[in-house]
Tab-separated table of C-alpha atoms in Angstrom:
chain	number	residue	atom	x	y	z
A	1	MET	CA	-58.120	-49.262	-26.832
A	2	LYS	CA	-60.819	-48.128	-29.236
A	3	PHE	CA	-59.841	-45.632	-31.954
A	4	GLY	CA	-62.171	-43.423	-33.964
A	5	PRO	CA	-62.195	-42.918	-37.749
A	6	VAL	CA	-59.232	-41.405	-39.588
A	7	SER	CA	-59.327	-37.605	-39.486
A	8	PRO	CA	-58.900	-35.061	-42.261
A	9	ALA	CA	-55.294	-33.891	-42.690
A	10	VAL	CA	-54.167	-31.275	-40.124
A	11	ARG	CA	-50.989	-29.253	-39.703
A	12	VAL	CA	-49.117	-29.694	-36.423
A	13	GLU	CA	-48.340	-26.323	-34.851
A	14	SER	CA	-46.104	-27.256	-31.909
A	15	LEU	CA	-45.199	-29.920	-29.351
A	16	ASP	CA	-46.731	-29.984	-25.899
A	17	GLN	CA	-44.994	-30.842	-22.633
A	18	GLU	CA	-45.467	-34.564	-23.222
A	19	GLY	CA	-43.928	-34.494	-26.704
A	20	ARG	CA	-47.272	-34.718	-28.521
A	21	GLY	CA	-48.049	-32.726	-31.624
A	22	VAL	CA	-50.610	-29.964	-31.132
A	23	ALA	CA	-53.113	-29.108	-33.877
A	24	HIS	CA	-56.527	-27.447	-34.091
A	25	LEU	CA	-59.608	-28.677	-35.926
A	26	ASP	CA	-63.221	-27.516	-35.677
A	27	GLY	CA	-62.523	-25.444	-32.581
A	28	LYS	CA	-60.829	-28.273	-30.699
A	29	VAL	CA	-57.220	-28.768	-29.666
A	30	ILE	CA	-55.907	-32.111	-30.916
A	31	PHE	CA	-52.965	-33.713	-29.084
A	32	ILE	CA	-51.388	-36.196	-31.503
A	33	GLU	CA	-48.875	-38.801	-30.352
A	34	GLY	CA	-46.198	-39.481	-32.946
A	35	ALA	CA	-46.605	-36.135	-34.762
A	36	LEU	CA	-43.987	-33.382	-34.959
A	37	THR	CA	-44.053	-29.609	-35.364
A	38	GLY	CA	-44.663	-28.515	-38.962
A	39	GLU	CA	-45.924	-31.886	-40.151
A	40	THR	CA	-49.150	-32.552	-42.003
A	41	VAL	CA	-50.758	-35.702	-40.622
A	42	GLU	CA	-53.888	-37.766	-40.463
A	43	TYR	CA	-54.761	-39.135	-37.036
A	44	VAL	CA	-57.167	-41.377	-35.172
A	45	SER	CA	-58.619	-40.262	-31.835
A	46	PHE	CA	-58.778	-42.490	-28.781
A	47	GLN	CA	-60.296	-39.972	-26.355
A	48	ARG	CA	-62.726	-37.150	-27.106
A	49	LYS	CA	-63.689	-34.278	-24.826
A	50	PRO	CA	-65.714	-31.127	-25.596
A	51	SER	CA	-62.610	-28.926	-26.005
A	52	TYR	CA	-59.871	-31.381	-26.976
A	53	GLU	CA	-59.054	-34.826	-28.326
A	54	LEU	CA	-56.210	-37.258	-27.655
A	55	ALA	CA	-55.046	-38.996	-30.801
A	56	GLN	CA	-52.412	-41.118	-32.498
A	57	ALA	CA	-50.787	-40.180	-35.818
A	58	GLN	CA	-52.089	-42.534	-38.499
A	59	ARG	CA	-50.288	-41.260	-41.618
A	60	ILE	CA	-47.540	-38.689	-42.057
A	61	ILE	CA	-48.384	-36.784	-45.236
A	62	ARG	CA	-45.602	-34.220	-44.959
A	63	ALA	CA	-42.757	-35.107	-42.590
A	64	SER	CA	-40.592	-32.773	-40.531
A	65	VAL	CA	-36.936	-32.469	-41.512
A	66	SER	CA	-36.210	-33.370	-37.866
A	67	ARG	CA	-38.002	-36.720	-38.078
A	68	VAL	CA	-35.691	-39.743	-37.742
A	69	PRO	CA	-36.363	-43.504	-37.680
A	70	PRO	CA	-36.850	-44.718	-34.084
A	71	ARG	CA	-33.972	-46.947	-33.031
A	72	CYS	CA	-36.010	-49.143	-30.687
A	73	ARG	CA	-38.278	-51.832	-32.131
A	74	TYR	CA	-40.762	-51.245	-29.294
A	75	PHE	CA	-41.108	-47.500	-29.822
A	76	GLY	CA	-44.758	-46.508	-29.971
A	77	VAL	CA	-45.790	-49.434	-27.780
A	78	CYS	CA	-43.394	-49.039	-24.850
A	79	GLY	CA	-44.153	-46.190	-22.477
A	80	GLY	CA	-40.487	-45.591	-21.671
A	81	CYS	CA	-39.705	-43.241	-24.592
A	82	SER	CA	-41.950	-40.811	-26.446
A	83	MET	CA	-39.565	-38.846	-28.705
A	84	GLN	CA	-37.281	-41.297	-30.498
A	85	HIS	CA	-38.775	-40.127	-33.805
A	86	LEU	CA	-37.328	-36.625	-33.226
A	87	GLU	CA	-33.651	-35.856	-33.893
A	88	PRO	CA	-31.844	-35.467	-30.517
A	89	ARG	CA	-30.804	-31.824	-30.986
A	90	ALA	CA	-34.386	-30.992	-31.888
A	91	GLN	CA	-35.538	-32.770	-28.723
A	92	VAL	CA	-33.345	-30.441	-26.663
A	93	ALA	CA	-34.667	-27.384	-28.517
A	94	ALA	CA	-38.250	-28.512	-27.860
A	95	LYS	CA	-37.492	-28.888	-24.143
A	96	GLN	CA	-35.957	-25.408	-24.067
A	97	ARG	CA	-39.189	-24.024	-25.529
A	98	VAL	CA	-41.214	-25.875	-22.880
A	99	LEU	CA	-39.093	-24.266	-20.159
A	100	GLU	CA	-39.386	-20.766	-21.632
A	101	ASP	CA	-43.140	-21.148	-22.132
A	102	ASN	CA	-43.695	-22.285	-18.545
A	103	LEU	CA	-41.622	-19.440	-17.119
A	104	ALA	CA	-43.557	-16.873	-19.146
A	105	ARG	CA	-47.046	-18.353	-18.831
A	106	ILE	CA	-47.035	-19.615	-15.226
A	107	GLY	CA	-44.385	-17.522	-13.503
A	108	LYS	CA	-44.726	-14.359	-15.617
A	109	VAL	CA	-40.920	-14.183	-15.720
A	110	THR	CA	-38.258	-14.186	-18.419
A	111	PRO	CA	-34.611	-15.141	-17.850
A	112	GLU	CA	-32.108	-12.431	-18.700
A	113	THR	CA	-29.857	-15.102	-20.255
A	114	LEU	CA	-30.594	-18.514	-21.720
A	115	LEU	CA	-27.966	-21.038	-20.667
A	116	SER	CA	-26.585	-23.457	-23.229
A	117	PRO	CA	-28.328	-26.824	-22.819
A	118	ILE	CA	-26.578	-29.628	-20.951
A	119	HIS	CA	-26.694	-32.781	-23.034
A	120	GLY	CA	-24.641	-35.918	-23.653
A	121	PRO	CA	-25.034	-39.491	-24.924
A	122	THR	CA	-28.542	-40.248	-26.108
A	123	TRP	CA	-28.383	-44.061	-25.870
A	124	GLN	CA	-27.403	-46.470	-23.075
A	125	TYR	CA	-27.545	-43.616	-20.575
A	126	ARG	CA	-29.907	-45.017	-17.937
A	127	TYR	CA	-28.080	-46.262	-14.854
A	128	ARG	CA	-31.349	-46.617	-12.986
A	129	ALA	CA	-34.558	-48.212	-14.264
A	130	ARG	CA	-37.621	-49.969	-12.947
A	131	PHE	CA	-38.849	-52.912	-15.003
A	132	SER	CA	-42.155	-54.641	-14.472
A	133	ALA	CA	-42.485	-58.424	-14.471
A	134	ARG	CA	-45.692	-60.299	-15.154
A	135	HIS	CA	-46.542	-63.927	-15.762
A	136	VAL	CA	-49.107	-64.184	-18.566
A	137	ALA	CA	-50.737	-67.514	-19.306
A	138	LYS	CA	-50.376	-67.442	-23.100
A	139	LYS	CA	-47.070	-65.532	-23.337
A	140	GLY	CA	-45.155	-66.767	-20.330
A	141	THR	CA	-43.204	-64.312	-18.197
A	142	LEU	CA	-42.689	-60.772	-19.499
A	143	VAL	CA	-40.005	-58.349	-18.287
A	144	GLY	CA	-39.961	-54.756	-19.503
A	145	PHE	CA	-41.454	-51.307	-19.187
A	146	ARG	CA	-45.202	-50.738	-19.148
A	147	GLU	CA	-47.009	-50.170	-22.409
A	148	ARG	CA	-47.987	-46.628	-23.281
A	149	ARG	CA	-51.396	-45.751	-21.769
A	150	SER	CA	-51.655	-49.255	-20.296
A	151	SER	CA	-50.748	-51.377	-17.290
A	152	PHE	CA	-49.654	-54.223	-19.591
A	153	VAL	CA	-45.953	-55.096	-19.748
A	154	VAL	CA	-44.170	-54.795	-23.091
A	155	ASP	CA	-42.821	-58.089	-24.416
A	156	MET	CA	-39.233	-56.749	-24.546
A	157	GLN	CA	-36.060	-58.547	-25.555
A	158	THR	CA	-33.844	-55.431	-25.705
A	159	CYS	CA	-33.787	-51.823	-24.480
A	160	GLU	CA	-31.763	-49.086	-26.182
A	161	VAL	CA	-31.537	-46.628	-23.275
A	162	VAL	CA	-29.905	-48.920	-20.702
A	163	PRO	CA	-26.283	-50.101	-21.089
A	164	ALA	CA	-25.869	-52.896	-23.641
A	165	ARG	CA	-24.956	-55.473	-20.990
A	166	ILE	CA	-28.229	-54.741	-19.179
A	167	SER	CA	-30.238	-54.873	-22.398
A	168	ALA	CA	-28.717	-58.301	-23.032
A	169	LEU	CA	-29.993	-59.430	-19.611
A	170	LEU	CA	-33.673	-58.969	-20.417
A	171	ALA	CA	-34.170	-62.303	-22.184
A	172	PRO	CA	-32.177	-64.342	-19.608
A	173	LEU	CA	-33.979	-62.512	-16.801
A	174	ARG	CA	-37.289	-63.435	-18.335
A	175	GLU	CA	-36.232	-67.104	-18.489
A	176	LEU	CA	-35.009	-66.972	-14.891
A	177	ILE	CA	-38.221	-65.564	-13.488
A	178	ALA	CA	-40.329	-67.990	-15.526
A	179	SER	CA	-38.425	-70.860	-13.863
A	180	LEU	CA	-39.018	-69.665	-10.290
A	181	SER	CA	-41.746	-71.001	-8.060
A	182	ILE	CA	-42.556	-67.388	-7.050
A	183	ARG	CA	-42.804	-66.090	-10.652
A	184	GLU	CA	-46.330	-64.791	-10.028
A	185	ARG	CA	-45.204	-63.069	-6.823
A	186	LEU	CA	-42.365	-61.021	-8.322
A	187	PRO	CA	-43.891	-57.889	-9.935
A	188	GLN	CA	-40.886	-55.579	-10.278
A	189	ILE	CA	-37.121	-55.470	-10.876
A	190	GLU	CA	-35.227	-52.291	-10.084
A	191	LEU	CA	-31.867	-51.645	-11.746
A	192	ALA	CA	-29.082	-49.722	-10.004
A	193	ILE	CA	-25.649	-49.371	-11.618
A	194	GLY	CA	-22.521	-48.112	-9.884
A	195	ASP	CA	-18.968	-47.641	-11.084
A	196	ALA	CA	-18.062	-51.236	-10.243
A	197	ALA	CA	-21.316	-53.130	-9.758
A	198	ASP	CA	-24.655	-53.860	-11.411
A	199	VAL	CA	-27.492	-54.540	-8.970
A	200	LEU	CA	-30.973	-55.933	-9.530
A	201	VAL	CA	-33.492	-55.445	-6.726
A	202	LEU	CA	-36.243	-58.059	-6.950
A	203	ARG	CA	-39.531	-56.932	-5.434
A	204	VAL	CA	-40.901	-60.128	-3.928
A	205	LEU	CA	-44.297	-60.657	-2.353
A	206	GLU	CA	-43.018	-63.868	-0.740
A	207	PRO	CA	-39.472	-65.161	-0.125
A	208	PRO	CA	-37.889	-67.417	-2.767
A	209	HIS	CA	-38.343	-71.099	-2.042
A	210	ASP	CA	-35.288	-73.283	-1.488
A	211	SER	CA	-35.654	-74.610	-5.029
A	212	ASP	CA	-35.214	-71.042	-6.367
A	213	LEU	CA	-31.993	-70.134	-4.579
A	214	GLU	CA	-29.582	-72.115	-6.742
A	215	LYS	CA	-31.163	-70.738	-9.925
A	216	LEU	CA	-30.750	-67.202	-8.611
A	217	ARG	CA	-27.145	-67.838	-7.610
A	218	GLN	CA	-26.265	-69.282	-11.013
A	219	PHE	CA	-27.856	-66.299	-12.744
A	220	ALA	CA	-25.972	-63.788	-10.573
A	221	THR	CA	-22.651	-65.576	-11.147
A	222	ARG	CA	-23.115	-66.076	-14.888
A	223	HIS	CA	-24.151	-62.481	-15.573
A	224	ARG	CA	-21.987	-60.778	-12.935
A	225	VAL	CA	-24.817	-58.984	-11.180
A	226	GLN	CA	-25.810	-58.692	-7.555
A	227	LEU	CA	-29.306	-59.703	-6.521
A	228	LEU	CA	-31.142	-57.994	-3.681
A	229	LEU	CA	-34.613	-58.785	-2.379
A	230	GLN	CA	-37.215	-56.186	-1.405
A	231	PRO	CA	-40.160	-57.760	0.457
A	232	LYS	CA	-41.716	-54.412	1.502
A	233	GLY	CA	-40.520	-50.781	1.268
A	234	PRO	CA	-37.041	-49.436	0.400
A	235	ASP	CA	-35.759	-50.026	3.924
A	236	SER	CA	-36.521	-53.755	3.695
A	237	VAL	CA	-33.921	-54.479	0.970
A	238	TYR	CA	-31.324	-57.131	1.741
A	239	PRO	CA	-28.747	-59.048	-0.331
A	240	LEU	CA	-29.695	-62.538	-1.380
A	241	PHE	CA	-26.058	-63.660	-1.125
A	242	ALA	CA	-24.417	-61.372	1.442
A	243	GLN	CA	-20.854	-62.551	0.847
A	244	GLU	CA	-20.979	-61.417	-2.798
A	245	VAL	CA	-21.897	-57.749	-2.231
A	246	THR	CA	-19.830	-54.940	-3.812
A	247	THR	CA	-20.594	-51.381	-2.696
A	248	LEU	CA	-22.443	-49.243	-5.203
A	249	GLN	CA	-20.837	-45.872	-5.796
A	250	TYR	CA	-20.406	-43.128	-8.373
A	251	ARG	CA	-17.708	-40.471	-8.729
A	252	ILE	CA	-17.611	-36.794	-9.641
A	253	PRO	CA	-13.960	-36.430	-10.705
A	254	ASP	CA	-14.034	-32.622	-11.107
A	255	PHE	CA	-14.431	-32.317	-7.341
A	256	ASP	CA	-12.594	-35.528	-6.385
A	257	LEU	CA	-15.735	-36.931	-4.788
A	258	THR	CA	-16.957	-40.492	-4.296
A	259	PHE	CA	-20.569	-41.260	-3.384
A	260	PRO	CA	-21.447	-44.719	-2.033
A	261	PHE	CA	-25.186	-45.358	-2.219
A	262	ASN	CA	-27.744	-48.058	-1.572
A	263	ALA	CA	-29.596	-49.627	-4.478
A	264	THR	CA	-32.883	-47.938	-3.514
A	265	ASP	CA	-31.395	-44.527	-2.642
A	266	PHE	CA	-32.335	-41.688	-4.959
A	267	THR	CA	-29.504	-40.971	-7.396
A	268	GLN	CA	-29.586	-39.368	-10.825
A	269	VAL	CA	-30.434	-41.748	-13.661
A	270	ASN	CA	-27.777	-40.355	-16.003
A	271	HIS	CA	-24.346	-40.349	-14.335
A	272	GLU	CA	-22.541	-38.526	-17.137
A	273	ILE	CA	-25.069	-35.695	-17.255
A	274	ASN	CA	-25.040	-35.517	-13.457
A	275	ARG	CA	-21.309	-34.783	-13.491
A	276	VAL	CA	-21.864	-31.899	-15.920
A	277	LEU	CA	-24.883	-30.681	-13.941
A	278	VAL	CA	-22.916	-30.498	-10.686
A	279	ARG	CA	-20.155	-28.570	-12.473
A	280	ARG	CA	-22.722	-26.126	-13.926
A	281	ALA	CA	-24.578	-25.702	-10.624
A	282	ILE	CA	-21.418	-24.937	-8.671
A	283	ALA	CA	-20.222	-22.474	-11.320
A	284	LEU	CA	-23.562	-20.626	-11.121
A	285	LEU	CA	-23.700	-20.735	-7.330
A	286	ASP	CA	-20.086	-19.480	-7.172
A	287	PRO	CA	-19.474	-20.419	-3.515
A	288	ARG	CA	-16.670	-18.609	-1.717
A	289	PRO	CA	-14.499	-20.052	1.063
A	290	GLY	CA	-16.075	-19.518	4.453
A	291	GLU	CA	-19.528	-18.609	3.171
A	292	ARG	CA	-22.546	-20.238	4.818
A	293	ILE	CA	-24.467	-22.086	2.128
A	294	ALA	CA	-27.586	-24.269	2.282
A	295	ASP	CA	-28.388	-27.217	0.024
A	296	PHE	CA	-32.128	-27.837	0.305
A	297	PHE	CA	-33.453	-31.270	-0.719
A	298	CYS	CA	-29.817	-32.360	-0.459
A	299	GLY	CA	-30.357	-36.116	-0.820
A	300	LEU	CA	-27.119	-38.020	-0.322
A	301	GLY	CA	-25.024	-34.857	-0.795
A	302	ASN	CA	-24.699	-34.732	-4.587
A	303	PHE	CA	-24.325	-30.918	-4.540
A	304	SER	CA	-23.473	-30.411	-0.855
A	305	LEU	CA	-20.061	-32.020	-1.049
A	306	ALA	CA	-19.076	-30.126	-4.203
A	307	ILE	CA	-19.974	-26.854	-2.466
A	308	ALA	CA	-17.911	-27.893	0.548
A	309	ARG	CA	-14.981	-28.815	-1.710
A	310	ARG	CA	-15.016	-25.179	-2.891
A	311	GLY	CA	-14.698	-24.034	0.725
A	312	GLY	CA	-18.304	-23.328	1.654
A	313	LYS	CA	-19.740	-24.167	5.072
A	314	VAL	CA	-22.700	-26.303	4.074
A	315	LEU	CA	-25.998	-27.109	5.735
A	316	GLY	CA	-27.748	-29.884	3.827
A	317	VAL	CA	-31.462	-30.344	4.540
A	318	ASP	CA	-33.726	-33.170	3.382
A	319	GLY	CA	-36.920	-34.844	4.563
A	320	ASN	CA	-35.557	-38.366	4.037
A	321	ALA	CA	-33.714	-39.337	7.223
A	322	ARG	CA	-31.999	-42.283	5.522
A	323	LEU	CA	-30.517	-40.016	2.828
A	324	VAL	CA	-29.468	-37.435	5.422
A	325	GLN	CA	-27.475	-40.142	7.204
A	326	ARG	CA	-25.977	-41.219	3.891
A	327	ALA	CA	-25.002	-37.612	3.096
A	328	TYR	CA	-23.148	-37.245	6.381
A	329	ALA	CA	-21.367	-40.569	5.874
A	330	ASN	CA	-20.344	-39.413	2.385
A	331	ALA	CA	-19.034	-36.145	3.801
A	332	LEU	CA	-16.866	-38.062	6.268
A	333	LEU	CA	-15.635	-40.433	3.563
A	334	ASN	CA	-14.533	-37.506	1.399
A	335	GLY	CA	-12.813	-35.667	4.250
A	336	LEU	CA	-15.481	-32.954	4.432
A	337	GLY	CA	-17.060	-33.730	7.791
A	338	ASP	CA	-15.915	-30.410	9.273
A	339	GLN	CA	-17.377	-28.468	6.328
A	340	CYS	CA	-20.840	-30.043	6.363
A	341	ARG	CA	-23.822	-30.402	8.640
A	342	PHE	CA	-27.004	-32.224	7.673
A	343	LEU	CA	-30.525	-31.869	9.007
A	344	ASP	CA	-33.636	-34.041	8.649
A	345	ARG	CA	-36.506	-31.594	8.032
A	346	ASP	CA	-39.744	-31.759	6.020
A	347	LEU	CA	-39.251	-28.887	3.575
A	348	PHE	CA	-42.855	-29.101	2.375
A	349	LYS	CA	-43.924	-27.849	5.817
A	350	ILE	CA	-41.246	-25.222	6.412
A	351	THR	CA	-42.489	-21.910	7.827
A	352	ALA	CA	-41.124	-18.383	8.038
A	353	GLU	CA	-40.215	-19.091	11.679
A	354	ASP	CA	-38.310	-22.221	10.625
A	355	TRP	CA	-36.446	-20.128	8.056
A	356	LYS	CA	-35.437	-17.545	10.668
A	357	GLU	CA	-34.075	-20.385	12.786
A	358	LEU	CA	-31.965	-21.783	9.927
A	359	ALA	CA	-30.853	-18.542	8.227
A	360	PRO	CA	-28.878	-16.507	7.333
A	361	PHE	CA	-27.143	-17.981	4.305
A	362	ASP	CA	-24.959	-16.275	1.740
A	363	ARG	CA	-26.252	-18.552	-1.025
A	364	ILE	CA	-28.591	-21.511	-1.332
A	365	LEU	CA	-29.121	-24.349	-3.766
A	366	ILE	CA	-32.581	-25.917	-4.150
A	367	ASP	CA	-33.113	-29.299	-5.860
A	368	PRO	CA	-36.682	-30.376	-5.070
A	369	PRO	CA	-38.796	-33.252	-6.430
A	370	ARG	CA	-41.569	-32.576	-8.950
A	371	ASP	CA	-43.747	-30.800	-6.369
A	372	GLY	CA	-41.235	-27.957	-6.264
A	373	ALA	CA	-40.293	-25.796	-3.280
A	374	MET	CA	-43.240	-23.420	-2.828
A	375	GLU	CA	-43.279	-23.455	0.997
A	376	LEU	CA	-39.537	-22.854	1.099
A	377	VAL	CA	-39.524	-19.910	-1.302
A	378	LYS	CA	-42.565	-18.379	0.432
A	379	ALA	CA	-40.741	-18.620	3.787
A	380	LEU	CA	-37.791	-16.498	2.661
A	381	GLY	CA	-37.741	-13.246	4.597
A	382	GLU	CA	-35.296	-10.477	5.379
A	383	LYS	CA	-32.503	-13.013	5.710
A	384	ALA	CA	-32.972	-14.261	2.153
A	385	PRO	CA	-29.668	-15.101	0.412
A	386	ALA	CA	-28.005	-13.002	-2.275
A	387	ARG	CA	-28.070	-15.872	-4.789
A	388	ILE	CA	-30.246	-18.942	-5.356
A	389	VAL	CA	-29.536	-21.771	-7.786
A	390	TYR	CA	-32.624	-23.865	-8.438
A	391	VAL	CA	-32.334	-27.311	-10.074
A	392	SER	CA	-35.731	-28.565	-11.236
A	393	CYS	CA	-37.326	-31.714	-12.628
A	394	SER	CA	-40.596	-29.913	-13.405
A	395	PRO	CA	-40.673	-26.711	-15.490
A	396	ALA	CA	-44.192	-25.964	-14.221
A	397	THR	CA	-43.254	-25.902	-10.527
A	398	LEU	CA	-39.977	-24.113	-11.271
A	399	ALA	CA	-41.975	-21.424	-13.087
A	400	ARG	CA	-44.475	-21.162	-10.216
A	401	ASP	CA	-41.674	-20.779	-7.655
A	402	ALA	CA	-39.756	-18.380	-9.903
A	403	GLY	CA	-42.822	-16.143	-9.961
A	404	VAL	CA	-42.706	-15.928	-6.163
A	405	LEU	CA	-38.973	-15.272	-6.074
A	406	VAL	CA	-39.145	-12.524	-8.702
A	407	ASN	CA	-42.551	-10.921	-8.164
A	408	VAL	CA	-42.791	-11.252	-4.365
A	409	HIS	CA	-39.217	-11.321	-3.065
A	410	GLY	CA	-37.644	-9.064	-5.670
A	411	TYR	CA	-35.097	-11.460	-7.160
A	412	ARG	CA	-33.899	-11.231	-10.764
A	413	LEU	CA	-34.005	-14.372	-12.877
A	414	MET	CA	-30.476	-14.083	-14.208
A	415	ALA	CA	-30.346	-17.251	-16.302
A	416	ALA	CA	-32.097	-20.538	-17.020
A	417	GLY	CA	-31.543	-23.545	-19.249
A	418	VAL	CA	-32.409	-27.199	-19.755
A	419	ILE	CA	-30.622	-30.401	-18.820
A	420	ASN	CA	-31.319	-33.360	-21.095
A	421	MET	CA	-31.162	-35.925	-18.311
A	422	PHE	CA	-33.664	-38.226	-20.082
A	423	PRO	CA	-33.098	-38.261	-23.875
A	424	HIS	CA	-36.019	-39.532	-25.999
A	425	THR	CA	-38.522	-38.695	-23.269
A	426	SER	CA	-40.528	-35.519	-22.743
A	427	HIS	CA	-39.084	-35.155	-19.234
A	428	VAL	CA	-37.553	-31.668	-18.802
A	429	GLU	CA	-34.882	-31.023	-16.188
A	430	SER	CA	-33.683	-27.451	-15.855
A	431	ILE	CA	-31.515	-25.079	-13.841
A	432	ALA	CA	-32.012	-21.425	-12.991
A	433	VAL	CA	-30.084	-18.792	-11.056
A	434	PHE	CA	-31.652	-15.884	-9.138
A	435	ASP	CA	-29.893	-12.820	-7.720
A	436	ARG	CA	-31.427	-10.519	-5.143
């Protein structure tokens, strides 16, 4: 990447939604990676547009009191983390400001109460990850995250945000893949950790040759991991050594719930924060025994079963048929089959007529992907519920949908707050509660 000359010193005014410092110079907005609010920095630009520039901090002249030394040796190169140079509590405060700004600017709404942030361990928290693998002629085989602003793979030996035992696997995994005959046909390794098993899903563009199988078996035995192969999409995954499979699962002890899951099923990356999130969501939803409650974008039942445990009659809806089946199986496993019903429905195409068919509900919980739940919130009519709890992984789409709920449907935004599901990244998860 080509950088321009070093700039004059500028003062950083704020952080943007990607954790970059924001400054102004000569009528342009400058987005500066590696700079923090209140700092005076020099920078070099790597992209120039008429109204803005993208840049990298070159020299910190006056540092923020919240600046800390990055713990990871690959910080600044690896694209996995962008905020390790900012003290963790300050990271959470910055994410809270991002949420508030989006609600005000996009949704034209303000929460009546700001919820205390949900946060927990800041290292070794990732129980899911997707590593790239690439065989490079001069460097051998690389295993790691992608470089920032690049498709290249970082030459990683350790990772600070996965559990230590997984970090210690990176070098042996690199050696393993380098020894395989299919090393140039294995572009990705997906990590999935359960309460009693560590699983690696190897994305393979051709099956391992016979000469590879013993190497894979020795690796799995030595490092106590399970190896699965994925030749195509998520539904194509199968265990390499079927007799050695242990079921993946996680627990939510507050509700006495156990959730078996497949290695490629969607589950939250941060199990500890997920337990706190479910507790917070159920407290805000406040389900009462016998009430009819919907869990939209229910996945494998992460919130549905907790609602049912509190006595609610739950309808879980999701567009992924495989997860809907998993949710029902989990309901049966936890003795909640009579409390729950699950439906496979594309919620991005839901209409007002569909809503009339499904409703009424006393309360609903919404936990959509980054695209949000615009069609769902637009479809709400006279049978709209008294309370909505909205769990979001995108403050922008939450704010957009909140604007519809408040300014079109007449809800009050009672409270909102952030969930630090991904420490050291700019990713903002949040939760909000609306009353009609």
